[in-house]
Structure formats: structure tokens, C-alpha cells
Amino acid sequence: MKDSELIKKAKRARERAYAPYSKFKVGAALLAKSGKIYTGANVENATFGLTVCAERVAIFRAITNGEKYFVKIAVVVDKDEPVTPCGACRQVLSEFASNLKIICANLEGKTERYSLSELLPEAFEKFDKDPSTD
Ligand SMILES: [Zn+2]
């Protein structure tokens, strides 16, 4: 799967964002190792604190559809510069894919690429992250 295809899916997902308060729409498309793509868009709430980012919507959809392993995620915004996932999303993504590739893009096609371990070094991990206890 080419990055450009994943970006296109994230762009399309962005159109479904619910962002009446910030007007800052974000779309994400997450590629699972299975080859399936799970998209998400930010969903805001009048309380603000209950808002969920596009990246977390995408990974929660994937997890609840039985996926566990991931390759890369594209995140698209309408800004002059691409935007990286927030700290909360970095931590949630690292639970499942500490070396996830992250492609940040804007609507004009400008892209920046990172690895999750680069954006979230020394991520919090469960103390019992021994595979035999999972
Ligand atoms: Zn976030």
C-alpha cells in the first residue's frame, strides 16, 4: 500500500469529522498488517474534554474489529504544515505498535514522515508486558 493511497483515505475520512467548535478537522487512515485500512476523524463534544482525535477513532475501530498489528497511519489536516499526533494518541498507538510509521500530510500534499518511537521515546509500558502473561 502506497503512502499516497493511505493519505487519500485519510483525506476522505477527514470530511466526516465532527468539529463544530474548533473547526479543525482531522482525518486518519491506519493500515493493519492484515492489509485492511481503518479510518477515523475527530469527534468533538460540547464539553471539549470528551473530544476524541481521528487517530484514536481509527485505532479503536481497528482493535474492535479484531486487529492487533499495524504498519502505518496517515494523518491529514488543513494547515500550512502537516501536524503530528497529540501526546494522548501517541501513547494509545504505542500500546499496539511502538514502531508504527506515521505519515503526516496537509491537503496540499505536503508530507512529513516519522516513526512512533521517534515521536514518543520512552513510552509508558505496562509493567507486565511479558508475552507469556498476555
Ligand atoms: Zn490525538
PDB file of C-alpha atoms and ligand atoms in Angstrom:
ATOM      1  CA  MET A   1       0.000   0.000   0.000  1.00  0.00           C
ATOM      2  CA  LYS A   2       1.454   3.291  -1.122  1.00  0.00           C
ATOM      3  CA  ASP A   3       1.556   6.195   1.296  1.00  0.00           C
ATOM      4  CA  SER A   4      -0.373   8.292  -1.240  1.00  0.00           C
ATOM      5  CA  GLU A   5      -3.298   5.851  -1.147  1.00  0.00           C
ATOM      6  CA  LEU A   6      -3.380   5.915   2.642  1.00  0.00           C
ATOM      7  CA  ILE A   7      -3.273   9.722   2.595  1.00  0.00           C
ATOM      8  CA  LYS A   8      -6.189   9.759   0.153  1.00  0.00           C
ATOM      9  CA  LYS A   9      -8.245   7.604   2.547  1.00  0.00           C
ATOM     10  CA  ALA A  10      -7.361   9.881   5.468  1.00  0.00           C
ATOM     11  CA  LYS A  11      -8.432  12.913   3.410  1.00  0.00           C
ATOM     12  CA  ARG A  12     -11.765  11.287   2.699  1.00  0.00           C
ATOM     13  CA  ALA A  13     -12.226  10.371   6.387  1.00  0.00           C
ATOM     14  CA  ARG A  14     -11.450  13.968   7.349  1.00  0.00           C
ATOM     15  CA  GLU A  15     -14.570  15.110   5.533  1.00  0.00           C
ATOM     16  CA  ARG A  16     -16.634  13.236   8.152  1.00  0.00           C
ATOM     17  CA  ALA A  17     -15.002  14.958  11.128  1.00  0.00           C
ATOM     18  CA  TYR A  18     -17.356  16.473  13.672  1.00  0.00           C
ATOM     19  CA  ALA A  19     -15.534  19.651  14.646  1.00  0.00           C
ATOM     20  CA  PRO A  20     -18.101  22.441  15.109  1.00  0.00           C
ATOM     21  CA  TYR A  21     -16.124  24.044  17.953  1.00  0.00           C
ATOM     22  CA  SER A  22     -12.527  24.116  16.764  1.00  0.00           C
ATOM     23  CA  LYS A  23     -13.301  23.885  13.026  1.00  0.00           C
ATOM     24  CA  PHE A  24     -10.070  21.852  12.950  1.00  0.00           C
ATOM     25  CA  LYS A  25     -10.929  18.723  11.003  1.00  0.00           C
ATOM     26  CA  VAL A  26      -8.514  15.797  11.076  1.00  0.00           C
ATOM     27  CA  GLY A  27      -8.638  12.523   9.166  1.00  0.00           C
ATOM     28  CA  ALA A  28      -6.649   9.368   9.803  1.00  0.00           C
ATOM     29  CA  ALA A  29      -6.186   6.090   7.954  1.00  0.00           C
ATOM     30  CA  LEU A  30      -4.496   3.186   9.693  1.00  0.00           C
ATOM     31  CA  LEU A  31      -3.086   0.232   7.777  1.00  0.00           C
ATOM     32  CA  ALA A  32      -3.226  -3.052   9.672  1.00  0.00           C
ATOM     33  CA  LYS A  33      -0.841  -5.926   8.899  1.00  0.00           C
ATOM     34  CA  SER A  34      -3.883  -7.806   7.597  1.00  0.00           C
ATOM     35  CA  GLY A  35      -3.989  -5.287   4.743  1.00  0.00           C
ATOM     36  CA  LYS A  36      -7.228  -3.707   5.909  1.00  0.00           C
ATOM     37  CA  ILE A  37      -7.479   0.038   6.415  1.00  0.00           C
ATOM     38  CA  TYR A  38      -9.354   1.646   9.289  1.00  0.00           C
ATOM     39  CA  THR A  39     -10.219   5.299   9.035  1.00  0.00           C
ATOM     40  CA  GLY A  40     -11.166   7.846  11.654  1.00  0.00           C
ATOM     41  CA  ALA A  41     -11.968  11.501  12.054  1.00  0.00           C
ATOM     42  CA  ASN A  42     -12.016  13.684  15.130  1.00  0.00           C
ATOM     43  CA  VAL A  43     -15.303  13.805  17.019  1.00  0.00           C
ATOM     44  CA  GLU A  44     -15.698  16.827  19.253  1.00  0.00           C
ATOM     45  CA  ASN A  45     -18.059  17.294  22.173  1.00  0.00           C
ATOM     46  CA  ALA A  46     -19.602  20.365  23.797  1.00  0.00           C
ATOM     47  CA  THR A  47     -17.664  19.506  26.963  1.00  0.00           C
ATOM     48  CA  PHE A  48     -14.391  19.673  24.967  1.00  0.00           C
ATOM     49  CA  GLY A  49     -12.768  17.172  27.330  1.00  0.00           C
ATOM     50  CA  LEU A  50     -14.637  14.279  25.740  1.00  0.00           C
ATOM     51  CA  THR A  51     -13.366  15.028  22.251  1.00  0.00           C
ATOM     52  CA  VAL A  52     -11.624  12.096  20.578  1.00  0.00           C
ATOM     53  CA  CYS A  53      -8.910  12.536  17.947  1.00  0.00           C
ATOM     54  CA  ALA A  54      -9.003  10.950  14.491  1.00  0.00           C
ATOM     55  CA  GLU A  55      -6.059   8.671  15.256  1.00  0.00           C
ATOM     56  CA  ARG A  56      -7.744   7.141  18.311  1.00  0.00           C
ATOM     57  CA  VAL A  57     -11.037   6.705  16.464  1.00  0.00           C
ATOM     58  CA  ALA A  58      -9.146   4.788  13.764  1.00  0.00           C
ATOM     59  CA  ILE A  59      -7.207   2.504  16.113  1.00  0.00           C
ATOM     60  CA  PHE A  60     -10.219   1.807  18.338  1.00  0.00           C
ATOM     61  CA  ARG A  61     -12.189   0.803  15.246  1.00  0.00           C
ATOM     62  CA  ALA A  62      -9.338  -1.484  14.205  1.00  0.00           C
ATOM     63  CA  ILE A  63      -8.932  -3.090  17.624  1.00  0.00           C
ATOM     64  CA  THR A  64     -12.650  -3.701  17.991  1.00  0.00           C
ATOM     65  CA  ASN A  65     -12.622  -5.342  14.573  1.00  0.00           C
ATOM     66  CA  GLY A  66     -10.046  -7.865  15.747  1.00  0.00           C
ATOM     67  CA  GLU A  67      -6.811  -6.256  14.520  1.00  0.00           C
ATOM     68  CA  LYS A  68      -3.690  -6.267  16.679  1.00  0.00           C
ATOM     69  CA  TYR A  69      -0.773  -5.451  14.384  1.00  0.00           C
ATOM     70  CA  PHE A  70      -0.250  -2.272  12.413  1.00  0.00           C
ATOM     71  CA  VAL A  71       2.080  -0.932   9.730  1.00  0.00           C
ATOM     72  CA  LYS A  72       1.445   2.772   9.295  1.00  0.00           C
ATOM     73  CA  ILE A  73      -1.013   5.591   9.785  1.00  0.00           C
ATOM     74  CA  ALA A  74      -1.673   8.686   7.701  1.00  0.00           C
ATOM     75  CA  VAL A  75      -2.972  11.857   9.370  1.00  0.00           C
ATOM     76  CA  VAL A  76      -4.345  14.704   7.257  1.00  0.00           C
ATOM     77  CA  VAL A  77      -5.132  18.286   8.277  1.00  0.00           C
ATOM     78  CA  ASP A  78      -5.933  21.555   6.528  1.00  0.00           C
ATOM     79  CA  LYS A  79      -2.951  23.611   7.688  1.00  0.00           C
ATOM     80  CA  ASP A  80       0.090  25.130   6.024  1.00  0.00           C
ATOM     81  CA  GLU A  81       2.212  22.472   7.683  1.00  0.00           C
ATOM     82  CA  PRO A  82       1.322  18.840   8.488  1.00  0.00           C
ATOM     83  CA  VAL A  83       0.534  18.139  12.148  1.00  0.00           C
ATOM     84  CA  THR A  84       1.816  15.259  14.276  1.00  0.00           C
ATOM     85  CA  PRO A  85      -0.475  13.197  16.557  1.00  0.00           C
ATOM     86  CA  CYS A  86      -1.041  14.616  20.059  1.00  0.00           C
ATOM     87  CA  GLY A  87       0.575  13.038  23.112  1.00  0.00           C
ATOM     88  CA  ALA A  88      -2.514  11.045  24.071  1.00  0.00           C
ATOM     89  CA  CYS A  89      -2.748   9.480  20.609  1.00  0.00           C
ATOM     90  CA  ARG A  90       0.969   8.688  20.587  1.00  0.00           C
ATOM     91  CA  GLN A  91       0.566   6.773  23.840  1.00  0.00           C
ATOM     92  CA  VAL A  92      -2.512   4.882  22.627  1.00  0.00           C
ATOM     93  CA  LEU A  93      -0.842   3.971  19.325  1.00  0.00           C
ATOM     94  CA  SER A  94       2.285   2.791  21.168  1.00  0.00           C
ATOM     95  CA  GLU A  95       0.199   0.246  23.085  1.00  0.00           C
ATOM     96  CA  PHE A  96      -0.177  -1.688  19.834  1.00  0.00           C
ATOM     97  CA  ALA A  97       2.636  -0.585  17.527  1.00  0.00           C
ATOM     98  CA  SER A  98       5.648   1.082  19.124  1.00  0.00           C
ATOM     99  CA  ASN A  99       7.391   1.314  15.759  1.00  0.00           C
ATOM    100  CA  LEU A 100       4.403   2.467  13.743  1.00  0.00           C
ATOM    101  CA  LYS A 101       5.231   4.634  10.727  1.00  0.00           C
ATOM    102  CA  ILE A 102       3.418   7.952  10.837  1.00  0.00           C
ATOM    103  CA  ILE A 103       2.727   9.960   7.699  1.00  0.00           C
ATOM    104  CA  CYS A 104       1.556  13.497   8.408  1.00  0.00           C
ATOM    105  CA  ALA A 105       0.090  15.396   5.473  1.00  0.00           C
ATOM    106  CA  ASN A 106      -1.855  18.511   4.631  1.00  0.00           C
ATOM    107  CA  LEU A 107      -4.481  18.956   1.923  1.00  0.00           C
ATOM    108  CA  GLU A 108      -1.907  20.411  -0.487  1.00  0.00           C
ATOM    109  CA  GLY A 109       0.077  17.185  -0.381  1.00  0.00           C
ATOM    110  CA  LYS A 110       2.946  18.281   1.835  1.00  0.00           C
ATOM    111  CA  THR A 111       4.089  15.303   3.897  1.00  0.00           C
ATOM    112  CA  GLU A 112       6.369  14.545   6.826  1.00  0.00           C
ATOM    113  CA  ARG A 113       7.271  11.058   7.989  1.00  0.00           C
ATOM    114  CA  TYR A 114       8.137   9.832  11.469  1.00  0.00           C
ATOM    115  CA  SER A 115       8.327   6.647  13.455  1.00  0.00           C
ATOM    116  CA  LEU A 116       6.243   6.478  16.610  1.00  0.00           C
ATOM    117  CA  SER A 117       9.310   5.678  18.703  1.00  0.00           C
ATOM    118  CA  GLU A 118      10.826   8.903  17.393  1.00  0.00           C
ATOM    119  CA  LEU A 119       7.758  10.945  18.427  1.00  0.00           C
ATOM    120  CA  LEU A 120       7.303   9.140  21.758  1.00  0.00           C
ATOM    121  CA  PRO A 121      10.641   7.951  23.110  1.00  0.00           C
ATOM    122  CA  GLU A 122      10.481   6.119  26.440  1.00  0.00           C
ATOM    123  CA  ALA A 123       6.745   5.480  26.123  1.00  0.00           C
ATOM    124  CA  PHE A 124       4.946   4.212  29.186  1.00  0.00           C
ATOM    125  CA  GLU A 125       4.645   0.423  29.106  1.00  0.00           C
ATOM    126  CA  LYS A 126       2.771  -1.991  31.280  1.00  0.00           C
ATOM    127  CA  PHE A 127       4.974  -3.488  33.963  1.00  0.00           C
ATOM    128  CA  ASP A 128       3.864  -6.974  32.967  1.00  0.00           C
ATOM    129  CA  LYS A 129       4.458  -6.648  29.227  1.00  0.00           C
ATOM    130  CA  ASP A 130       5.833 -10.173  29.181  1.00  0.00           C
ATOM    131  CA  PRO A 131       4.233 -12.020  26.222  1.00  0.00           C
ATOM    132  CA  SER A 132       3.623 -15.073  28.426  1.00  0.00           C
ATOM    133  CA  THR A 133       1.265 -13.041  30.600  1.00  0.00           C
ATOM    134  CA  ASP A 134      -0.755 -11.526  27.729  1.00  0.00           C
TER     135      ASP A 134
HETATM  136 ZN    ZN B   1      -4.730  12.990  19.482  1.00  0.00          ZN
END
